[in-house]
Tab-separated table of C-alpha atoms and ligand atoms in Angstrom:
chain	number	residue	atom	x	y	z
A	1	LEU	CA	-4.949	-34.576	26.699
A	2	ILE	CA	-8.376	-35.679	27.879
A	3	VAL	CA	-11.480	-33.549	28.398
A	4	GLN	CA	-14.165	-35.209	30.460
A	5	GLY	CA	-17.682	-34.055	31.150
A	6	ILE	CA	-21.118	-33.804	29.564
A	7	ALA	CA	-20.605	-33.209	25.844
A	8	TYR	CA	-22.691	-32.738	22.738
A	9	ILE	CA	-21.458	-35.709	20.740
A	10	ASN	CA	-21.831	-36.343	17.006
A	11	ASN	CA	-24.391	-33.599	16.877
A	12	THR	CA	-27.116	-35.625	18.475
A	13	LEU	CA	-27.051	-35.953	22.229
A	14	PHE	CA	-25.420	-35.024	25.480
A	15	GLU	CA	-23.439	-37.776	27.132
A	16	ARG	CA	-20.930	-38.227	29.923
A	17	VAL	CA	-17.765	-38.817	27.949
A	18	SER	CA	-13.989	-38.651	27.852
A	19	ILE	CA	-12.625	-36.893	24.778
A	20	PHE	CA	-9.077	-37.893	23.822
A	21	ILE	CA	-7.064	-35.216	22.049
A	22	ASP	CA	-3.790	-35.536	20.171
A	23	GLU	CA	-1.931	-32.332	20.964
A	24	ASP	CA	0.321	-32.529	17.890
A	25	SER	CA	-2.432	-32.641	15.293
A	26	GLY	CA	-4.913	-30.743	17.488
A	27	LYS	CA	-7.528	-33.344	16.620
A	28	ILE	CA	-9.910	-35.569	18.537
A	29	ILE	CA	-8.614	-39.135	18.306
A	30	ASP	CA	-11.152	-40.963	20.432
A	31	ILE	CA	-14.318	-40.501	22.455
A	32	LYS	CA	-15.249	-42.956	25.188
A	33	VAL	CA	-18.510	-43.049	27.066
A	34	GLY	CA	-18.010	-42.509	30.793
A	35	TYR	CA	-15.100	-41.172	32.791
A	36	ASN	CA	-12.296	-43.696	32.570
A	37	ILE	CA	-8.859	-42.159	32.821
A	38	GLN	CA	-5.441	-43.246	34.025
A	39	ALA	CA	-3.650	-41.430	36.829
A	40	SER	CA	-0.904	-40.352	34.417
A	41	ASP	CA	-3.290	-38.625	31.969
A	42	LYS	CA	-3.454	-34.856	31.535
A	43	VAL	CA	-7.108	-34.089	32.200
A	44	ILE	CA	-9.480	-31.162	31.954
A	45	ASP	CA	-12.226	-32.189	34.357
A	46	VAL	CA	-15.547	-30.433	33.815
A	47	THR	CA	-17.799	-33.201	35.087
A	48	LYS	CA	-19.872	-30.890	37.321
A	49	ASN	CA	-23.427	-30.666	36.095
A	50	ARG	CA	-23.196	-26.906	35.436
A	51	TYR	CA	-20.795	-27.416	32.500
A	52	ARG	CA	-21.444	-28.489	28.909
A	53	ILE	CA	-18.751	-29.299	26.366
A	54	LEU	CA	-19.812	-27.999	22.962
A	55	PRO	CA	-18.278	-27.885	19.488
A	56	GLY	CA	-16.478	-24.518	19.330
A	57	PHE	CA	-18.607	-21.597	18.161
A	58	ILE	CA	-18.130	-20.091	14.701
A	59	ASP	CA	-19.032	-16.562	13.626
A	60	LEU	CA	-19.505	-15.965	9.897
A	61	HIS	CA	-19.581	-12.185	10.196
A	62	VAL	CA	-17.179	-10.055	12.242
A	63	HIS	CA	-15.056	-6.943	11.707
A	64	LEU	CA	-11.603	-7.268	13.256
A	65	ARG	CA	-10.442	-3.998	11.618
A	66	ASP	CA	-6.661	-3.631	12.228
A	67	LEU	CA	-4.397	-1.782	9.703
A	68	ALA	CA	-5.432	1.901	9.657
A	69	TYR	CA	-8.445	1.100	11.866
A	70	SER	CA	-6.405	-0.605	14.582
A	71	TYR	CA	-7.557	2.091	17.015
A	72	LYS	CA	-11.040	0.496	16.699
A	73	GLU	CA	-9.827	-3.110	16.954
A	74	ASP	CA	-6.887	-5.241	15.855
A	75	TYR	CA	-6.371	-8.938	15.210
A	76	TYR	CA	-5.238	-9.566	18.775
A	77	THR	CA	-8.047	-7.739	20.606
A	78	GLY	CA	-10.677	-8.968	18.135
A	79	THR	CA	-9.684	-12.631	18.339
A	80	GLY	CA	-9.095	-12.199	22.098
A	81	ALA	CA	-12.692	-11.011	22.424
A	82	ALA	CA	-13.692	-14.104	20.422
A	83	ALA	CA	-11.701	-16.440	22.708
A	84	LYS	CA	-13.286	-14.881	25.802
A	85	GLY	CA	-16.669	-15.147	24.109
A	86	GLY	CA	-16.262	-18.892	23.459
A	87	ILE	CA	-15.711	-18.539	19.716
A	88	VAL	CA	-13.018	-20.614	17.989
A	89	LEU	CA	-13.354	-19.319	14.427
A	90	VAL	CA	-14.275	-15.858	13.151
A	91	CYS	CA	-14.748	-14.688	9.558
A	92	ASP	CA	-13.430	-11.182	9.009
A	93	MET	CA	-14.974	-8.630	6.645
A	94	PRO	CA	-13.083	-6.698	3.930
A	95	ASN	CA	-14.289	-3.113	4.528
A	96	THR	CA	-11.023	-2.137	6.167
A	97	LYS	CA	-8.593	0.665	5.411
A	98	PRO	CA	-7.176	-0.169	2.923
A	99	PRO	CA	-10.070	-2.348	1.714
A	100	THR	CA	-9.421	-6.039	0.991
A	101	ASN	CA	-10.132	-5.853	-2.721
A	102	THR	CA	-6.649	-6.176	-4.219
A	103	LEU	CA	-3.986	-8.865	-3.870
A	104	ASP	CA	-1.561	-6.443	-2.185
A	105	ASN	CA	-4.120	-5.352	0.370
A	106	LEU	CA	-5.050	-8.955	1.088
A	107	LYS	CA	-1.393	-9.779	1.739
A	108	LEU	CA	-1.213	-6.983	4.328
A	109	LYS	CA	-4.063	-8.636	6.195
A	110	VAL	CA	-2.824	-12.189	5.815
A	111	ASN	CA	0.452	-11.184	7.483
A	112	LYS	CA	-1.075	-9.084	10.264
A	113	ALA	CA	-3.555	-11.782	11.208
A	114	ARG	CA	-0.902	-14.499	11.146
A	115	SER	CA	1.172	-12.827	13.850
A	116	LYS	CA	-1.644	-11.746	16.156
A	117	ALA	CA	-4.629	-14.104	16.049
A	118	LEU	CA	-5.565	-16.131	19.121
A	119	VAL	CA	-8.394	-18.110	17.476
A	120	ASP	CA	-8.788	-19.379	13.912
A	121	TYR	CA	-10.125	-16.983	11.299
A	122	GLY	CA	-11.316	-16.738	7.725
A	123	LEU	CA	-10.925	-13.679	5.502
A	124	TYR	CA	-13.457	-12.284	3.047
A	125	TYR	CA	-12.505	-10.443	-0.117
A	126	GLY	CA	-14.459	-7.400	-1.311
A	127	SER	CA	-15.621	-6.550	-4.823
A	128	PRO	CA	-12.351	-7.151	-6.702
A	129	LYS	CA	-10.600	-4.231	-8.335
A	130	ASP	CA	-8.973	-6.524	-10.880
A	131	THR	CA	-10.449	-9.955	-11.542
A	132	ARG	CA	-7.123	-11.182	-12.969
A	133	GLU	CA	-5.832	-11.281	-9.383
A	134	LEU	CA	-8.532	-13.701	-8.272
A	135	LYS	CA	-6.524	-16.827	-9.036
A	136	TYR	CA	-3.952	-15.763	-6.430
A	137	VAL	CA	-6.430	-14.900	-3.700
A	138	THR	CA	-8.730	-17.939	-3.578
A	139	ASN	CA	-6.381	-19.989	-1.370
A	140	HIS	CA	-6.441	-17.351	1.354
A	141	ILE	CA	-10.129	-16.423	1.596
A	142	VAL	CA	-13.399	-18.051	2.606
A	143	GLY	CA	-15.564	-15.939	0.331
A	144	PHE	CA	-16.564	-12.564	-1.080
A	145	LYS	CA	-18.596	-9.870	0.630
A	146	PHE	CA	-20.816	-7.459	-1.265
A	147	TYR	CA	-22.100	-4.222	0.219
A	148	PRO	CA	-25.257	-2.259	-0.670
A	149	GLU	CA	-23.265	0.082	-2.972
A	150	ASP	CA	-21.854	-2.941	-4.830
A	151	ILE	CA	-25.198	-4.518	-5.517
A	152	PHE	CA	-26.539	-1.675	-7.636
A	153	THR	CA	-23.442	-0.280	-9.278
A	154	TYR	CA	-20.678	-2.828	-9.468
A	155	PHE	CA	-22.988	-5.663	-10.515
A	156	ASP	CA	-24.055	-3.899	-13.692
A	157	LYS	CA	-20.565	-4.350	-15.062
A	158	ASN	CA	-21.125	-8.094	-15.225
A	159	VAL	CA	-17.948	-8.772	-13.294
A	160	PHE	CA	-20.140	-10.534	-10.793
A	161	GLY	CA	-20.461	-13.488	-13.160
A	162	GLU	CA	-16.718	-13.984	-13.100
A	163	VAL	CA	-16.534	-13.690	-9.314
A	164	ALA	CA	-19.443	-16.077	-8.910
A	165	ASN	CA	-17.807	-18.676	-11.168
A	166	LYS	CA	-14.554	-18.427	-9.232
A	167	ALA	CA	-16.533	-18.829	-6.021
A	168	ALA	CA	-18.425	-21.868	-7.310
A	169	ASN	CA	-15.236	-23.580	-8.527
A	170	ASN	CA	-13.323	-22.934	-5.315
A	171	ASP	CA	-16.008	-23.566	-2.697
A	172	LEU	CA	-16.161	-19.926	-1.696
A	173	LEU	CA	-19.134	-18.174	-0.241
A	174	LEU	CA	-20.857	-15.085	-1.674
A	175	VAL	CA	-22.077	-12.994	1.254
A	176	PHE	CA	-24.445	-10.064	0.831
A	177	HIS	CA	-25.329	-7.144	3.032
A	178	ALA	CA	-28.829	-6.584	1.650
A	179	GLU	CA	-30.122	-3.019	1.780
A	180	ASP	CA	-31.082	-1.109	-1.376
A	181	PRO	CA	-29.400	2.345	-1.371
A	182	ARG	CA	-31.947	3.658	-3.884
A	183	LEU	CA	-34.529	3.461	-1.109
A	184	PHE	CA	-32.510	5.154	1.654
A	185	ASN	CA	-33.886	8.402	3.077
A	186	GLN	CA	-31.206	10.295	5.004
A	187	ARG	CA	-33.721	12.860	6.307
A	188	ALA	CA	-35.930	10.286	8.029
A	189	PRO	CA	-35.864	9.972	11.831
A	190	PRO	CA	-33.275	7.573	13.364
A	191	GLY	CA	-33.828	4.009	12.213
A	192	LEU	CA	-36.259	4.893	9.449
A	193	GLU	CA	-33.593	6.006	6.974
A	194	ARG	CA	-33.334	2.350	5.951
A	195	THR	CA	-36.547	0.323	6.181
A	196	ASP	CA	-37.588	-3.294	5.728
A	197	ILE	CA	-38.660	-2.341	2.189
A	198	ALA	CA	-35.033	-1.428	1.387
A	199	GLU	CA	-33.891	-4.803	2.710
A	200	TYR	CA	-36.592	-6.684	0.827
A	201	SER	CA	-35.783	-4.889	-2.416
A	202	ALA	CA	-32.077	-5.688	-2.120
A	203	ILE	CA	-32.701	-9.390	-1.486
A	204	ASP	CA	-35.116	-9.493	-4.416
A	205	ASN	CA	-32.453	-7.946	-6.664
A	206	ILE	CA	-29.698	-10.259	-5.439
A	207	ILE	CA	-31.833	-13.296	-6.184
A	208	ASN	CA	-32.649	-12.087	-9.687
A	209	ILE	CA	-29.036	-11.259	-10.479
A	210	THR	CA	-27.907	-14.643	-9.169
A	211	ARG	CA	-30.513	-16.472	-11.221
A	212	ASN	CA	-29.694	-14.623	-14.435
A	213	LEU	CA	-25.931	-14.912	-14.286
A	214	LEU	CA	-25.230	-18.406	-13.165
A	215	ARG	CA	-24.981	-21.727	-14.782
A	216	HIS	CA	-22.882	-23.191	-11.998
A	217	LYS	CA	-24.248	-24.246	-8.670
A	218	VAL	CA	-23.314	-21.410	-6.393
A	219	LYS	CA	-23.864	-20.621	-2.730
A	220	ILE	CA	-25.170	-17.223	-1.694
A	221	HIS	CA	-25.522	-16.122	1.879
A	222	ILE	CA	-27.622	-13.154	3.010
A	223	THR	CA	-26.202	-11.859	6.254
A	224	HIS	CA	-27.961	-10.199	9.190
A	225	ILE	CA	-31.541	-10.220	7.928
A	226	SER	CA	-33.590	-7.932	10.131
A	227	SER	CA	-37.241	-8.179	9.128
A	228	ALA	CA	-40.187	-10.532	8.785
A	229	LYS	CA	-40.649	-9.473	5.146
A	230	SER	CA	-37.126	-10.538	4.193
A	231	LEU	CA	-37.529	-13.852	5.949
A	232	GLN	CA	-40.728	-14.607	4.007
A	233	LEU	CA	-39.022	-13.786	0.716
A	234	LEU	CA	-36.046	-16.004	1.527
A	235	LEU	CA	-38.229	-18.929	2.593
A	236	LYS	CA	-40.146	-18.629	-0.681
A	237	THR	CA	-36.917	-18.409	-2.686
A	238	LYS	CA	-35.427	-21.478	-1.038
A	239	LYS	CA	-38.493	-23.497	-1.958
A	240	GLN	CA	-38.690	-22.207	-5.515
A	241	TYR	CA	-35.047	-22.279	-6.640
A	242	TYR	CA	-33.526	-25.006	-4.485
A	243	ASN	CA	-32.133	-26.802	-7.547
A	244	GLU	CA	-30.632	-23.666	-9.133
A	245	PHE	CA	-28.543	-22.265	-6.311
A	246	GLU	CA	-28.111	-22.625	-2.572
A	247	VAL	CA	-29.233	-19.746	-0.400
A	248	THR	CA	-28.557	-19.473	3.332
A	249	TRP	CA	-29.003	-16.604	5.790
A	250	ASP	CA	-28.210	-15.528	9.323
A	251	VAL	CA	-29.647	-13.335	12.057
A	252	THR	CA	-27.898	-11.367	14.810
A	253	PRO	CA	-28.819	-11.314	18.516
A	254	HIS	CA	-29.523	-7.566	18.284
A	255	HIS	CA	-32.112	-7.982	15.530
A	256	ILE	CA	-33.925	-10.472	17.762
A	257	LEU	CA	-33.522	-8.784	21.157
A	258	LEU	CA	-33.585	-5.045	20.357
A	259	ASP	CA	-36.268	-3.023	18.562
A	260	ASN	CA	-36.546	0.450	17.085
A	261	THR	CA	-37.924	2.038	20.255
A	262	MET	CA	-34.268	1.939	21.462
A	263	TYR	CA	-33.511	4.904	19.197
A	264	ARG	CA	-35.484	7.109	21.626
A	265	ILE	CA	-32.997	6.312	24.396
A	266	ASN	CA	-29.615	6.938	22.785
A	267	ALA	CA	-29.885	6.876	19.023
A	268	GLY	CA	-26.141	7.029	18.297
A	269	LEU	CA	-25.313	4.112	20.594
A	270	TYR	CA	-28.013	1.906	19.027
A	271	LYS	CA	-27.177	2.911	15.447
A	272	VAL	CA	-26.595	-0.200	13.339
A	273	TYR	CA	-27.150	-1.397	9.750
A	274	PRO	CA	-29.493	-3.009	8.943
A	275	THR	CA	-31.514	-0.826	11.303
A	276	LEU	CA	-33.371	-2.249	14.289
A	277	LYS	CA	-36.944	-3.000	13.264
A	278	THR	CA	-40.239	-3.490	15.125
A	279	ARG	CA	-41.036	-5.877	17.958
A	280	TYR	CA	-43.073	-7.864	15.463
A	281	ASP	CA	-39.905	-8.366	13.387
A	282	ASN	CA	-38.006	-9.397	16.557
A	283	MET	CA	-40.606	-12.016	17.306
A	284	ARG	CA	-40.807	-13.332	13.762
A	285	LEU	CA	-37.024	-13.807	13.679
A	286	TYR	CA	-37.105	-15.487	17.083
A	287	LEU	CA	-39.823	-17.825	15.791
A	288	ALA	CA	-37.583	-18.554	12.817
A	289	LEU	CA	-34.936	-19.809	15.260
A	290	LEU	CA	-37.491	-22.153	16.816
A	291	ASN	CA	-38.732	-23.368	13.411
A	292	ASN	CA	-35.347	-23.985	11.825
A	293	GLU	CA	-36.022	-21.216	9.283
A	294	VAL	CA	-32.580	-19.689	9.779
A	295	ASP	CA	-29.167	-21.168	8.987
A	296	ALA	CA	-26.878	-19.299	11.316
A	297	ILE	CA	-26.437	-16.706	14.035
A	298	THR	CA	-23.740	-14.052	13.584
A	299	THR	CA	-22.749	-11.062	15.700
A	300	ASP	CA	-21.671	-8.602	13.004
A	301	HIS	CA	-19.104	-7.607	15.670
A	302	ALA	CA	-18.460	-4.023	14.509
A	303	PRO	CA	-16.143	-2.192	16.921
A	304	HIS	CA	-15.648	1.593	16.947
A	305	SER	CA	-14.033	3.975	19.395
A	306	LEU	CA	-16.323	5.344	22.075
A	307	ASN	CA	-15.826	8.785	20.641
A	308	GLU	CA	-17.122	7.678	17.222
A	309	LYS	CA	-20.213	6.205	18.847
A	310	MET	CA	-21.179	9.000	21.245
A	311	ARG	CA	-22.208	11.440	18.556
A	312	PRO	CA	-25.530	12.649	17.192
A	313	TYR	CA	-27.217	9.882	15.202
A	314	ASN	CA	-26.266	11.130	11.747
A	315	GLU	CA	-22.569	11.316	12.618
A	316	ALA	CA	-22.285	8.188	14.798
A	317	CYS	CA	-20.612	5.072	13.329
A	318	PRO	CA	-22.994	2.137	12.884
A	319	GLY	CA	-22.482	-1.169	14.712
A	320	TYR	CA	-21.620	-2.739	18.059
A	321	PRO	CA	-19.096	-5.203	19.441
A	322	GLY	CA	-20.830	-8.557	19.920
A	323	LEU	CA	-18.278	-11.308	20.458
A	324	GLU	CA	-18.215	-11.060	24.257
A	325	THR	CA	-21.995	-11.070	24.743
A	326	VAL	CA	-23.441	-13.386	22.074
A	327	VAL	CA	-22.980	-16.751	23.796
A	328	SER	CA	-24.241	-15.461	27.142
A	329	LEU	CA	-27.289	-13.863	25.493
A	330	LEU	CA	-28.094	-17.215	23.865
A	331	LEU	CA	-27.434	-19.226	27.054
A	332	THR	CA	-29.704	-16.850	28.962
A	333	MET	CA	-32.459	-17.754	26.492
A	334	VAL	CA	-31.608	-21.426	27.044
A	335	ASN	CA	-31.846	-20.954	30.826
A	336	LYS	CA	-35.256	-19.302	30.383
A	337	ASP	CA	-36.430	-22.224	28.221
A	338	LEU	CA	-36.783	-19.935	25.200
A	339	LEU	CA	-34.234	-21.834	23.104
A	340	SER	CA	-32.624	-25.260	23.194
A	341	LEU	CA	-28.893	-25.712	23.657
A	342	GLU	CA	-28.983	-27.976	20.585
A	343	SER	CA	-30.231	-25.112	18.430
A	344	VAL	CA	-27.521	-22.790	19.765
A	345	VAL	CA	-24.955	-25.369	18.608
A	346	ARG	CA	-26.728	-25.782	15.268
A	347	TYR	CA	-26.864	-22.048	14.435
A	348	TYR	CA	-23.556	-20.971	15.901
A	349	SER	CA	-21.301	-23.957	15.232
A	350	TYR	CA	-22.574	-26.858	13.133
A	351	ASN	CA	-24.304	-24.900	10.360
A	352	PRO	CA	-21.574	-22.238	10.007
A	353	ALA	CA	-19.019	-25.059	9.593
A	354	ARG	CA	-21.223	-26.608	6.907
A	355	ILE	CA	-21.686	-23.251	5.134
A	356	LEU	CA	-17.894	-22.743	5.130
A	357	ASN	CA	-17.308	-26.264	3.808
A	358	LEU	CA	-15.489	-27.279	6.981
A	359	LYS	CA	-17.877	-30.055	7.891
A	360	GLY	CA	-16.178	-32.839	9.859
A	361	LEU	CA	-13.356	-30.538	11.001
A	362	TYR	CA	-15.300	-27.857	12.884
A	363	GLY	CA	-18.832	-27.729	14.279
A	364	VAL	CA	-18.870	-31.248	15.724
A	365	ILE	CA	-17.296	-33.218	18.516
A	366	SER	CA	-16.316	-36.398	16.749
A	367	LYS	CA	-13.280	-38.465	15.869
A	368	GLY	CA	-11.106	-36.701	13.294
A	369	ALA	CA	-12.511	-33.238	14.012
A	370	TYR	CA	-10.320	-30.479	15.440
A	371	ALA	CA	-10.371	-30.264	19.221
A	372	SER	CA	-11.800	-26.746	18.928
A	373	LEU	CA	-14.219	-26.753	21.824
A	374	THR	CA	-16.232	-24.342	23.908
A	375	ILE	CA	-17.025	-25.361	27.461
A	376	VAL	CA	-19.860	-23.297	28.898
A	377	ASP	CA	-20.939	-22.773	32.481
A	378	LEU	CA	-24.724	-22.755	32.343
A	379	LYS	CA	-25.123	-21.349	35.849
A	380	ALA	CA	-22.652	-18.439	35.948
A	381	GLU	CA	-24.424	-15.105	36.351
A	382	TRP	CA	-22.968	-11.768	35.352
A	383	LYS	CA	-23.853	-8.268	34.266
A	384	VAL	CA	-22.676	-6.835	30.944
A	385	LYS	CA	-20.073	-4.147	31.596
A	386	ALA	CA	-18.505	-2.959	28.372
A	387	GLU	CA	-15.528	-1.289	30.052
A	388	ASP	CA	-14.302	-4.819	30.910
A	389	PHE	CA	-14.366	-5.999	27.274
A	390	VAL	CA	-11.184	-7.344	25.685
A	391	SER	CA	-12.429	-5.648	22.525
A	392	LYS	CA	-11.269	-2.057	22.112
A	393	ALA	CA	-14.930	-1.065	21.680
A	394	LYS	CA	-15.977	-0.273	25.241
A	395	TYR	CA	-19.721	0.059	24.706
A	396	SER	CA	-22.622	-2.335	24.256
A	397	PRO	CA	-26.326	-2.083	23.456
A	398	PHE	CA	-26.706	-4.753	26.159
A	399	GLU	CA	-24.892	-2.730	28.856
A	400	GLY	CA	-26.243	-3.592	32.303
A	401	TRP	CA	-28.178	-6.674	31.158
A	402	SER	CA	-28.127	-9.536	33.688
A	403	LEU	CA	-27.176	-12.763	31.940
A	404	GLN	CA	-26.984	-16.380	33.001
A	405	GLY	CA	-24.554	-18.720	31.279
A	406	LYS	CA	-20.994	-17.952	30.220
A	407	PRO	CA	-18.074	-19.435	28.285
A	408	TYR	CA	-15.777	-21.152	30.777
A	409	LEU	CA	-13.051	-22.548	28.530
A	410	THR	CA	-12.188	-22.070	24.863
A	411	MET	CA	-9.907	-24.539	23.121
A	412	VAL	CA	-8.534	-24.027	19.617
A	413	ARG	CA	-7.085	-27.156	17.983
A	414	GLY	CA	-6.086	-28.677	21.307
A	415	LYS	CA	-4.735	-25.516	22.944
A	416	ILE	CA	-6.549	-23.615	25.686
A	417	VAL	CA	-6.798	-19.939	24.709
A	418	PHE	CA	-9.261	-18.886	27.422
A	419	HIS	CA	-9.988	-20.512	30.795
A	420	ASP	CA	-11.894	-19.322	33.843
A	421	ASN	CA	-11.797	-15.600	32.955
A	422	MET	CA	-8.124	-15.776	31.905
A	423	LEU	CA	-7.062	-15.007	28.371
A	424	TYR	CA	-3.909	-16.830	27.215
A	425	GLY	CA	-2.418	-13.825	25.445
A	426	GLU	CA	0.998	-15.454	25.072
A	427	LEU	CA	-0.576	-17.718	22.444
A	428	ARG	CA	-1.116	-14.880	19.988
A	429	GLY	CA	-0.258	-16.188	16.559
A	430	TRP	CA	-1.711	-19.623	17.356
A	431	GLY	CA	-4.902	-18.808	15.414
A	432	LYS	CA	-4.691	-19.942	11.792
A	433	ASN	CA	-6.220	-18.848	8.504
A	434	VAL	CA	-8.729	-21.633	8.137
A	435	ARG	CA	-8.405	-21.715	4.371
A	436	GLU	CA	-4.622	-22.071	4.500
A	437	LEU	CA	-4.979	-24.698	7.235
A	438	ALA	CA	-7.316	-26.750	5.046
A	439	LYS	CA	-4.843	-26.593	2.148
A	440	THR	CA	-1.819	-27.727	4.148
A	441	LYS	CA	-3.611	-30.646	5.767
A	442	SER	CA	-5.204	-32.189	2.673
B	1	ZN	ZN1	-20.808	-6.172	9.058
């Protein structure tokens, strides 16, 4: 199989190339400059100037739900939304029902995902109920996720040290949702019940705990930072402790494009944690994208039923689906000259692959890497209409937005899972647990 067109090669430049793919291994076996194919070759021709061939996008933070929450989303609709959104690998959070914090519960998920996934996926484990089970789980997960409640209760028991050591020895990521519950104020107006001070305080605590407990080099990742204050603290930390531990962080499109005045419109719909902050925070985080002061972009794809969303603020479920809008939101910024296509690849493909320790396999178009590619149409224009989502969550904070730029084709290890508005649903089960995939191939 050959893909020919303008591609982002070896993470440096766009060139007119032919990419040769071995369909058995799903890997790229050769890249030749120019379009030089034989009549007998099977070819995907995207040589028109409106297309760009990019390393497939990777999302470090999504909620695919399933199990008892399959009315909100399941592994097929969640990974289908990813395929349509141009994303080849999604990392799924453990706050499901039942939660992914025991070996038995993990097995439930491993099996569900295996039969339904359309794109590759990683699974996170929650705060473990029994650390003796950890030796059986490390081969199936990409990392651990800690929630606000964990940070100030669970951590005191010193179990964190054990988890962190396991993570360091097995190349697993420690991901934190940073908001300090001691500073929440449930009686505050929408959006102000959790402030930037709560986020700052949580990050400060996480850094101190990490510093005090670890002798091993460990990687911590602060997800969905939402404020200028947090960014400043993280930049300072990176400088100060770079030889003690590695810290990375991501931002979401909604924390860059939406601000807290949205709560006046329809507070329940816009409800999300961390809360939307001020326009100043939006702009500081956008600047961070321009200055390379961020490691990754994530969606925090958090689907709920419409009914759970259309409630008064205090009763509405927090979060939005994001997988089917993220790439178009970013390409719209590219089309407006607000962002480079290179930085979109860096934050949503190359860096996530590096953070997950999948460098060389994902996040690049190069020989030996998986042929997991996203071909985008830079010119396609469309309007966000949540009722057309593949995701079961039929609402969006970007409803009605006019966007320019769209995923045109998504390929996962040599197989097309989405092409020209068509989802290849018959391929469900093709998506693999990226951690298990890495183990079988090495
Ligand atoms: Zn989340």
